[in-house]
């Protein structure tokens, strides 16, 4: 998945350089921070067919897409994955698989290699079996370690993605050691972003400032020690930075996500914003959606900005932060991201941090990503 | 400033296996693709990187670049040296084992 700070050195000149296909929202795991929609099951019957995905790939290449991530949900649940990877490779994409590892058997790994897959991003949730299994709601730990070893055995460049939360952040040192012994090329500690399931569980998941500072120091020391052998990313914990993330490098500038039902989105979370219309590739051409649709034009550039962003010198660096977070936490997607200390709504962030670490807060059980775990319609 | 070549002429740089260098029509340029990134190369950079094949030495590729560009031999050498330094530092290339 594309992240801010991921080193995109190419100015897209208005092209969707970075394409993510969310092939399905189905998944055998039940991660408590999953950023998939709360009503993920609604999309199962609407998934694009193989031919429809191929058409998306053709159109996106014409628009100039270069980097391609197959994600989800769990992309291994699509049995046409190998076919789609092969087709994408033949079109000239640099293909990435973003997977939990579940279902990545030896046979399929070999088939993916033959199909031309370039890189694999595997998610791992902790350094010990009990915690991984608890956080993902399945016996996933040993499978993931086995998959990690086989990914390297097949010679794939490998990103290990570790979603960082209160429960696992103190294991950074041990996770680093694991990644080193696996031979990971890129290790990404992704402070999780609070949308969908993560937002539901925020009180229980948000690390403390002390935990984050400790983790950052450990990462810094490891960077110095490891040099070029492993690149380590530490995706910013925007709640604590006082600075918003440069979300998606700006709305509709280089990122394009296609959801399982064919909705073309400026980022994979955007359907949390109410009042927008989400055109799908079943109805419209990708070129029209990218260039002309009201959705992609809505927050492109900086015309839409309000104060304090409008007259702020940072606006070309952070684009006012994340529209989804602005909507979810302030009620208006055109507001400054409240993670910014200059936002008049910044207190919603500081209060959330305080509340989540208050000794008086009643403990709540974590809500797993499960069908009908929460009701999204009344 | 020390003007002498800092990257020895006998080294044989090659693109690391996870990098893909190819022409991209939509950018009218060579692009370097790798996990988590894309870099668009200017024509000089592309000509240098295309020659990092583990066969040619730094000396040989510098010679070839001299033949390709009209600038003075010293300037071409400086350009090559600087670009190779950056490429090693960024981890795009390594020495052929
Ligand atoms: C939604 S998953 C889909 C692919 C696959 N199921 C997996 O988990 O790797 C894509 C990536 O997002 C990460 N992720 C999930 N929820 C997140 C959140 N709330 N914030 C940041 N990253 C998250 C996962 O760890 C994974 O690397
Ligand atoms: S983050 Fe977890 S639950 Fe969500 S899609 Fe990935 S593996 Fe499945
Ligand atoms: S006010 Fe807006 S543009 Fe300025 S730093 Fe904050 S979010 Fe960024």
Coordinates of C-alpha atoms and ligand atoms in Angstrom, one line a residue:
Chain A
X1 CA 0.0 0.0 0.0
X2 CA 1.3 3.4 -0.8
X3 CA 2.3 5.4 2.3
X4 CA 3.5 8.9 2.8
X5 CA 7.2 9.0 3.1
X6 CA 7.5 6.0 0.9
X7 CA 10.1 7.7 -1.3
X8 CA 8.1 8.6 -4.4
X9 CA 10.6 10.8 -6.2
X10 CA 8.7 11.1 -9.4
X11 CA 6.3 14.0 -9.8
X12 CA 3.3 12.4 -11.4
X13 CA 2.4 15.5 -13.5
X14 CA -1.2 14.6 -12.9
X15 CA -0.8 10.9 -13.6
X16 CA -2.1 8.1 -11.3
X17 CA 1.4 6.6 -10.9
X18 CA 0.4 4.5 -8.0
X19 CA -2.5 2.1 -8.5
X20 CA -3.9 -0.2 -5.8
X21 CA -6.4 -2.8 -6.6
X22 CA -8.4 -4.0 -3.6
X23 CA -9.4 -7.3 -5.2
X24 CA -11.7 -8.3 -2.4
X25 CA -12.6 -7.3 1.1
X26 CA -12.9 -10.9 2.1
X27 CA -10.2 -12.1 4.6
X28 CA -9.6 -15.0 6.8
X29 CA -8.2 -12.8 9.5
X30 CA -10.0 -10.4 11.8
X31 CA -7.5 -7.7 12.7
X32 CA -8.8 -5.3 15.3
X33 CA -7.4 -2.2 13.4
X34 CA -8.4 -3.3 9.9
X35 CA -8.9 -0.3 7.7
X36 CA -11.4 -2.1 5.5
X37 CA -15.0 -0.8 5.6
X38 CA -17.2 -1.8 8.6
X39 CA -19.7 -3.2 6.2
X40 CA -17.1 -5.1 4.2
X41 CA -19.4 -8.1 3.6
X42 CA -21.7 -6.0 1.5
X43 CA -19.1 -5.9 -1.3
X44 CA -18.7 -9.7 -1.8
X45 CA -21.4 -10.1 -4.3
X46 CA -20.2 -7.0 -6.2
X47 CA -16.6 -7.9 -6.8
X48 CA -15.2 -7.2 -10.3
X49 CA -14.7 -10.2 -12.6
X50 CA -11.3 -11.1 -14.0
X51 CA -12.1 -9.5 -17.3
X52 CA -13.2 -6.3 -15.5
X53 CA -10.0 -6.1 -13.6
X54 CA -8.0 -6.6 -16.8
X55 CA -9.9 -3.7 -18.3
X56 CA -9.0 -1.6 -15.3
X57 CA -5.3 -2.5 -15.7
X58 CA -5.3 -1.6 -19.4
X59 CA -7.0 1.8 -18.7
X60 CA -4.7 2.6 -15.9
X61 CA -1.6 1.9 -17.9
X62 CA -2.8 4.2 -20.6
X63 CA -3.2 6.9 -17.9
X64 CA 0.4 6.3 -16.8
X65 CA 0.2 4.0 -13.8
X66 CA 3.5 2.3 -13.0
X67 CA 3.4 0.9 -9.5
X68 CA 0.7 -1.6 -8.8
X69 CA -0.4 -3.1 -5.5
X70 CA -2.7 -6.1 -5.3
X71 CA -4.3 -5.7 -1.9
X72 CA -7.6 -6.2 -0.1
X73 CA -8.9 -7.8 2.1
X74 CA -6.8 -10.8 1.4
X75 CA -5.8 -10.9 -2.3
X76 CA -4.9 -14.6 -2.0
X77 CA -8.6 -15.4 -1.8
X78 CA -9.0 -14.5 -5.5
X79 CA -8.0 -17.5 -7.5
X80 CA -7.4 -15.3 -10.6
X81 CA -4.6 -13.5 -8.8
X82 CA -1.8 -15.2 -10.8
X83 CA -3.6 -14.4 -14.1
X84 CA -4.0 -10.8 -13.1
X85 CA -0.3 -10.5 -12.0
X86 CA 0.8 -12.0 -15.3
X87 CA -1.4 -9.7 -17.3
X88 CA -0.3 -6.6 -15.3
X89 CA 3.4 -7.6 -15.8
X90 CA 2.9 -7.9 -19.5
X91 CA 1.5 -4.4 -19.5
X92 CA 4.6 -3.1 -17.9
X93 CA 3.5 -2.6 -14.2
X94 CA 5.9 -3.1 -11.3
X95 CA 3.7 -5.6 -9.4
X96 CA 3.5 -5.8 -5.6
X97 CA 1.4 -8.3 -3.6
X98 CA 0.2 -7.0 -0.3
X99 CA -0.8 -10.0 1.8
X100 CA -1.4 -11.4 5.3
X101 CA 0.4 -14.5 4.0
X102 CA -2.6 -16.7 4.6
X103 CA -3.1 -18.8 1.5
X104 CA 0.3 -18.1 0.0
X105 CA 1.2 -21.7 -0.6
X106 CA 4.4 -22.9 -2.2
X107 CA 2.5 -23.7 -5.4
X108 CA 1.0 -20.3 -5.6
X109 CA 4.2 -18.6 -4.7
X110 CA 6.0 -20.3 -7.6
X111 CA 3.1 -19.5 -9.9
X112 CA 3.3 -15.8 -8.9
X113 CA 7.0 -15.7 -9.5
X114 CA 6.5 -17.2 -13.0
X115 CA 3.7 -14.7 -13.6
X116 CA 6.3 -11.9 -13.1
X117 CA 5.4 -10.7 -9.6
X118 CA 8.2 -8.3 -8.5
X119 CA 7.7 -7.8 -4.8
X120 CA 5.8 -9.0 -1.7
X121 CA 4.6 -7.1 1.3
X122 CA 3.8 -9.3 4.2
X123 CA 2.1 -8.1 7.3
X124 CA 3.3 -9.4 10.7
X125 CA 1.7 -8.3 13.9
X126 CA 4.1 -9.2 16.6
X127 CA 7.2 -11.1 17.7
X128 CA 5.3 -13.7 19.6
X129 CA 2.7 -16.3 18.7
X130 CA 0.2 -15.5 21.3
X131 CA -0.1 -11.8 20.6
X132 CA -0.2 -12.2 16.8
X133 CA -2.9 -14.7 17.1
X134 CA -4.9 -12.6 19.5
X135 CA -4.6 -9.4 17.4
X136 CA -5.6 -11.2 14.1
X137 CA -8.1 -13.4 15.7
X138 CA -6.6 -16.5 14.1
X139 CA -3.7 -18.9 14.4
X140 CA -1.7 -16.9 12.0
X141 CA 1.8 -16.4 13.5
X142 CA 3.5 -19.6 12.5
X143 CA 2.0 -19.5 9.0
X144 CA 3.3 -16.0 8.5
X145 CA 6.9 -16.9 9.6
X146 CA 6.8 -19.9 7.3
X147 CA 5.6 -17.7 4.4
X148 CA 8.3 -15.1 5.2
X149 CA 11.0 -17.6 4.9
X150 CA 9.6 -19.0 1.6
X151 CA 9.2 -15.5 0.1
X152 CA 12.9 -15.0 0.6
X153 CA 13.8 -18.4 -0.6
X154 CA 12.1 -17.5 -3.9
X155 CA 14.2 -14.4 -4.1
X156 CA 11.5 -11.8 -3.8
X157 CA 12.3 -8.4 -2.4
X158 CA 10.3 -8.3 0.7
X159 CA 8.6 -5.6 2.8
X160 CA 7.6 -6.6 6.2
X161 CA 4.7 -4.4 7.4
X162 CA 4.1 -4.2 11.1
X163 CA 1.0 -2.3 12.2
X164 CA 2.0 -0.6 15.4
X165 CA -0.4 -0.3 18.4
X166 CA -0.2 -0.2 22.1
X167 CA -0.1 -4.0 22.4
X168 CA 2.9 -4.6 20.2
X169 CA 4.9 -1.3 20.2
X170 CA 7.2 -2.4 23.0
X171 CA 8.3 -5.4 20.9
X172 CA 10.0 -3.2 18.3
X173 CA 13.5 -4.4 19.2
X174 CA 12.4 -8.1 18.9
X175 CA 10.6 -7.5 15.7
X176 CA 13.7 -5.8 14.3
X177 CA 15.7 -8.9 15.2
X178 CA 13.2 -11.2 13.6
X179 CA 13.2 -9.1 10.4
X180 CA 17.0 -9.2 10.3
X181 CA 17.0 -13.0 10.6
X182 CA 14.4 -13.4 7.9
X183 CA 16.4 -11.1 5.6
X184 CA 13.7 -8.5 5.1
X185 CA 14.7 -5.7 2.6
X186 CA 12.2 -3.1 3.9
X187 CA 10.8 -3.1 7.3
X188 CA 7.8 -0.8 7.8
X189 CA 6.5 0.1 11.3
X190 CA 3.2 1.6 10.4
X191 CA 1.7 3.5 13.3
X192 CA -1.9 2.6 12.5
X193 CA -4.3 5.1 11.2
X194 CA -7.6 5.5 12.9
X195 CA -10.4 4.7 10.4
X196 CA -13.0 2.1 10.4
X197 CA -12.1 -0.8 12.8
X198 CA -9.1 1.0 14.1
X199 CA -11.3 4.0 15.1
X200 CA -13.8 1.8 16.8
X201 CA -11.0 0.3 18.9
X202 CA -8.9 3.5 19.3
X203 CA -9.1 3.8 23.1
X204 CA -7.6 0.4 23.4
X205 CA -5.0 0.7 20.6
X206 CA -3.5 4.1 20.9
X207 CA 0.1 3.9 22.2
X208 CA 1.4 6.4 24.8
X209 CA 3.8 9.1 23.9
X210 CA 6.5 7.4 26.0
X211 CA 6.0 4.2 24.0
X212 CA 6.3 6.0 20.7
X213 CA 9.4 7.9 21.7
X214 CA 11.1 4.7 22.9
X215 CA 10.2 2.9 19.7
X216 CA 11.5 5.7 17.6
X217 CA 14.8 5.7 19.4
X218 CA 15.1 1.9 18.9
X219 CA 14.4 2.3 15.2
X220 CA 17.0 5.1 14.9
X221 CA 19.7 3.0 16.6
X222 CA 18.9 0.1 14.3
X223 CA 19.1 2.3 11.2
X224 CA 22.6 3.4 12.2
X225 CA 23.6 -0.2 12.9
X226 CA 22.1 -1.8 9.8
X227 CA 23.0 0.8 7.1
X228 CA 21.9 -0.3 3.7
X229 CA 21.1 -3.9 4.4
X230 CA 17.6 -3.1 5.6
X231 CA 15.6 0.0 5.0
X232 CA 13.3 0.9 8.0
X233 CA 10.3 3.1 7.7
X234 CA 8.5 4.4 10.7
X235 CA 5.2 5.8 9.4
X236 CA 4.4 8.8 11.5
X237 CA 2.1 8.6 14.5
X238 CA 0.1 11.7 13.4
X239 CA -1.8 11.9 16.7
X240 CA 1.4 12.7 18.5
X241 CA 3.3 14.8 15.9
X242 CA 1.2 17.9 16.0
X243 CA 1.7 17.6 12.2
X244 CA -0.7 15.9 9.8
X245 CA 0.5 13.3 7.3
X246 CA 0.9 14.4 3.7
X247 CA -1.9 12.1 2.9
X248 CA -1.7 10.4 -0.4
X249 CA 0.7 13.1 -1.6
X250 CA -2.4 15.2 -2.1
X251 CA -5.8 14.2 -3.3
X252 CA -6.0 12.9 -6.9
X253 CA -2.3 13.6 -7.6
X254 CA -0.6 10.2 -7.9
X255 CA -2.7 7.6 -6.1
X256 CA -5.7 5.7 -7.4
X257 CA -7.4 2.9 -5.5
X258 CA -10.0 0.6 -7.1
X259 CA -12.3 -1.0 -4.5
X260 CA -13.6 -4.6 -4.9
X261 CA -16.9 -3.3 -6.5
X262 CA -15.0 -1.1 -9.0
X263 CA -15.3 2.2 -7.2
X264 CA -12.3 4.4 -8.2
X265 CA -11.1 6.2 -5.1
X266 CA -8.4 8.8 -4.3
X267 CA -7.6 6.7 -1.3
X268 CA -8.9 3.5 0.1
X269 CA -10.6 5.1 3.1
X270 CA -12.5 7.8 1.3
X271 CA -15.9 6.2 1.5
X272 CA -16.1 7.2 5.2
X273 CA -16.8 10.7 3.9
X274 CA -20.5 11.2 3.6
X275 CA -22.1 13.2 0.8
X276 CA -19.6 12.3 -2.0
X277 CA -20.5 10.2 -5.0
X278 CA -18.2 7.3 -5.9
X279 CA -18.2 6.5 -9.6
X280 CA -17.3 2.9 -10.5
X281 CA -15.4 1.6 -13.5
X282 CA -18.5 -0.3 -14.4
X283 CA -20.2 3.0 -15.3
X284 CA -17.5 5.3 -16.3
X285 CA -14.1 5.3 -18.0
X286 CA -11.1 5.6 -15.7
X287 CA -9.8 8.6 -17.6
X288 CA -13.0 10.5 -16.9
X289 CA -13.0 9.5 -13.3
X290 CA -9.4 10.5 -12.8
X291 CA -9.4 13.7 -14.8
X292 CA -13.0 15.0 -14.6
X293 CA -15.1 13.4 -12.0
X294 CA -16.4 15.6 -9.2
X295 CA -14.9 13.1 -6.7
X296 CA -11.4 13.5 -7.9
X297 CA -11.7 17.3 -8.4
X298 CA -13.2 17.8 -5.0
X299 CA -10.0 18.3 -3.0
X300 CA -7.4 18.5 -5.8
X301 CA -5.1 21.5 -5.5
X302 CA -5.8 24.0 -2.8
X303 CA -8.8 25.9 -3.9
X304 CA -11.0 24.0 -1.5
X305 CA -9.0 24.9 1.6
X306 CA -10.3 26.9 4.5
X307 CA -8.3 28.7 7.1
X308 CA -5.9 28.0 8.7
X309 CA -4.6 25.9 5.7
X310 CA -5.5 28.5 3.1
X311 CA -2.9 31.0 4.2
X312 CA -0.4 28.5 5.7
X313 CA 3.1 28.1 4.4
X314 CA 3.0 24.3 5.0
X315 CA 0.1 23.6 2.6
X316 CA 2.3 22.5 -0.2
X317 CA 4.0 20.0 2.0
X318 CA 1.1 18.4 3.8
X319 CA -1.9 19.4 1.7
X320 CA -3.8 20.1 4.8
X321 CA -3.5 16.5 5.9
X322 CA -6.1 13.8 5.6
X323 CA -9.6 14.6 4.3
X324 CA -11.0 11.4 5.9
X325 CA -9.6 12.2 9.3
X326 CA -10.9 15.8 9.0
X327 CA -14.4 14.5 8.2
X328 CA -14.5 11.8 10.8
X329 CA -13.2 14.0 13.6
X330 CA -14.5 17.5 12.7
X331 CA -17.5 16.7 10.6
X332 CA -16.2 18.6 7.6
X333 CA -13.8 17.1 5.1
X334 CA -12.6 20.5 4.0
X335 CA -11.3 21.4 7.5
X336 CA -7.6 21.1 8.4
X337 CA -6.8 17.7 9.6
X338 CA -7.2 17.9 13.4
X339 CA -3.9 16.2 13.8
X340 CA -2.4 19.6 13.0
X341 CA -1.6 21.7 16.0
X342 CA -2.8 24.7 14.1
X343 CA -6.3 23.2 13.6
X344 CA -9.0 24.8 15.7
X345 CA -10.1 21.2 16.3
X346 CA -6.8 19.9 17.5
X347 CA -8.3 19.3 20.9
X348 CA -10.2 16.4 19.6
X349 CA -6.9 14.6 19.1
X350 CA -5.4 15.6 22.5
X351 CA -8.6 14.7 24.2
X352 CA -8.6 11.3 22.5
X353 CA -5.1 10.7 23.7
X354 CA -5.9 11.7 27.2
X355 CA -9.1 9.8 27.3
X356 CA -7.5 6.6 26.0
X357 CA -4.8 6.7 28.7
X358 CA -7.0 7.9 31.6
X359 CA -6.9 5.5 34.5
X360 CA -10.6 6.1 35.0
X361 CA -11.5 4.9 31.5
X362 CA -13.5 1.7 31.7
X363 CA -11.7 -1.1 29.8
X364 CA -13.5 -2.4 26.8
X365 CA -13.0 -5.6 24.9
X366 CA -11.5 -5.2 21.4
X367 CA -13.9 -5.5 18.5
X368 CA -12.7 -7.9 15.9
X369 CA -13.3 -7.4 12.2
X370 CA -16.2 -9.7 11.9
X371 CA -19.3 -9.8 9.8
X372 CA -22.1 -8.0 11.6
X373 CA -19.8 -7.2 14.6
X374 CA -21.2 -3.7 14.4
X375 CA -24.4 -2.5 12.8
X376 CA -23.9 0.1 10.0
X377 CA -27.5 0.4 9.0
X378 CA -30.5 1.1 11.1
Chain B
X1 CA 37.6 20.2 -3.4
X2 CA 39.3 17.0 -4.5
X3 CA 38.7 16.7 -8.2
X4 CA 40.2 13.2 -8.6
X5 CA 37.9 10.3 -9.2
X6 CA 36.6 8.8 -6.0
X7 CA 35.1 5.7 -7.6
X8 CA 37.8 3.5 -8.9
X9 CA 37.8 2.8 -12.7
X10 CA 38.0 -0.9 -12.2
X11 CA 34.8 -1.3 -10.3
X12 CA 31.9 -3.0 -12.2
X13 CA 28.6 -1.6 -10.9
X14 CA 25.4 -3.4 -11.6
X15 CA 21.7 -2.6 -10.8
X16 CA 20.5 -4.4 -7.7
X17 CA 18.2 -7.3 -8.6
X18 CA 15.1 -5.7 -7.2
X19 CA 15.4 -2.6 -9.5
X20 CA 13.8 -2.4 -12.9
X21 CA 15.0 0.2 -15.4
X22 CA 12.9 0.7 -18.5
X23 CA 11.7 3.2 -21.0
X24 CA 8.2 4.6 -20.1
X25 CA 6.3 6.2 -22.9
X26 CA 3.9 8.1 -20.7
X27 CA 6.8 9.9 -19.1
X28 CA 9.0 10.1 -22.3
X29 CA 11.8 9.0 -20.1
X30 CA 13.6 6.1 -18.5
X31 CA 12.2 5.2 -15.1
X32 CA 13.6 3.2 -12.3
X33 CA 11.1 1.1 -10.5
X34 CA 11.6 -0.6 -7.2
X35 CA 9.7 -1.7 -4.1
X36 CA 8.0 1.4 -2.7
X37 CA 9.3 3.8 -5.4
X38 CA 9.6 5.3 -8.9
X39 CA 12.3 7.6 -10.1
X40 CA 12.2 9.3 -13.4
X41 CA 15.7 9.7 -14.8
X42 CA 17.1 12.5 -16.9
X43 CA 18.8 11.4 -20.1
X44 CA 22.4 11.5 -18.7
X45 CA 21.4 9.5 -15.6
X46 CA 19.6 7.0 -17.8
X47 CA 22.6 6.5 -20.1
X48 CA 24.8 5.9 -17.1
X49 CA 22.5 3.5 -15.3
X50 CA 21.8 1.5 -18.5
X51 CA 25.5 0.7 -18.5
X52 CA 25.6 -0.5 -15.0
X53 CA 25.3 -4.1 -16.1
X54 CA 28.1 -5.8 -14.1
X55 CA 30.1 -6.2 -17.3
X56 CA 31.4 -2.7 -18.0
X57 CA 33.9 -1.1 -15.6
X58 CA 33.5 2.4 -14.4
X59 CA 36.4 3.4 -16.8
X60 CA 34.6 1.8 -19.7
X61 CA 31.3 3.4 -19.1
X62 CA 32.9 6.8 -18.6
X63 CA 34.6 6.4 -22.0
X64 CA 31.3 5.5 -23.6
X65 CA 29.6 8.5 -22.0
X66 CA 32.3 10.8 -23.3
X67 CA 31.6 9.6 -26.8
X68 CA 27.9 10.3 -26.3
X69 CA 27.9 13.8 -24.9
X70 CA 29.5 16.9 -26.3
X71 CA 30.8 18.3 -23.0
X72 CA 34.5 18.2 -22.0
X73 CA 35.9 14.8 -20.9
X74 CA 36.5 16.2 -17.4
X75 CA 32.9 17.3 -17.0
X76 CA 31.5 14.0 -18.2
X77 CA 33.8 12.2 -15.8
X78 CA 32.6 14.5 -13.0
X79 CA 29.0 13.9 -13.9
X80 CA 29.5 10.1 -14.0
X81 CA 31.3 10.1 -10.7
X82 CA 28.7 12.1 -9.0
X83 CA 25.8 10.1 -10.3
X84 CA 27.5 6.8 -9.4
X85 CA 28.2 8.0 -5.9
X86 CA 24.5 8.9 -5.5
X87 CA 23.4 5.6 -6.9
X88 CA 25.6 3.6 -4.6
X89 CA 24.5 5.7 -1.6
X90 CA 20.8 5.2 -2.5
X91 CA 21.4 1.5 -2.9
X92 CA 20.4 1.3 -6.5
X93 CA 23.6 -0.3 -7.7
X94 CA 26.3 -2.6 -6.2
X95 CA 29.6 -4.0 -7.3
X96 CA 29.5 -7.2 -9.3
X97 CA 30.7 -9.9 -7.0
Ligands
LIG1 C1 -5.8 -3.7 4.7 S1 -4.4 -4.8 4.5 C2 -4.8 -5.8 3.1 C3 -3.7 -6.8 2.7 C4 -3.6 -8.0 3.7 N1 -4.9 -8.5 4.2 C5 -2.7 -7.6 4.8 O1 -3.1 -7.5 6.0 O2 -1.5 -7.5 4.6 C6 -3.1 -3.7 3.8 C7 -2.1 -3.2 4.8 O3 -2.6 -2.3 5.6 C8 -2.2 -2.5 6.9 N2 -3.3 -1.9 7.8 C9 -4.4 -2.5 8.1 N3 -5.1 -1.6 8.9 C10 -4.4 -0.5 9.0 C11 -4.6 0.7 9.7 N4 -5.7 1.0 10.4 N5 -3.6 1.6 9.6 C12 -2.5 1.4 8.9 N6 -2.2 0.2 8.3 C13 -3.2 -0.7 8.3 C14 -2.0 -4.0 7.0 O4 -1.1 -4.3 8.0 C15 -1.5 -4.3 5.6 O5 -0.1 -4.1 5.6
LIG2 S1 -5.5 -5.9 7.9 FE1 -6.0 -8.0 8.8 S2 -8.2 -8.2 8.7 FE2 -7.7 -6.4 7.4 S3 -7.5 -7.3 5.4 FE3 -5.4 -7.4 6.2 S4 -5.3 -9.4 7.3 FE4 -7.4 -9.0 6.8
LIG3 S1 -2.8 24.5 9.0 FE1 -3.3 23.2 7.3 S2 -1.6 23.5 5.8 FE2 -0.9 24.4 7.7 S3 0.2 22.8 8.7 FE3 -1.9 22.6 9.5 S4 -2.9 21.1 8.1 FE4 -1.0 21.8 7.1

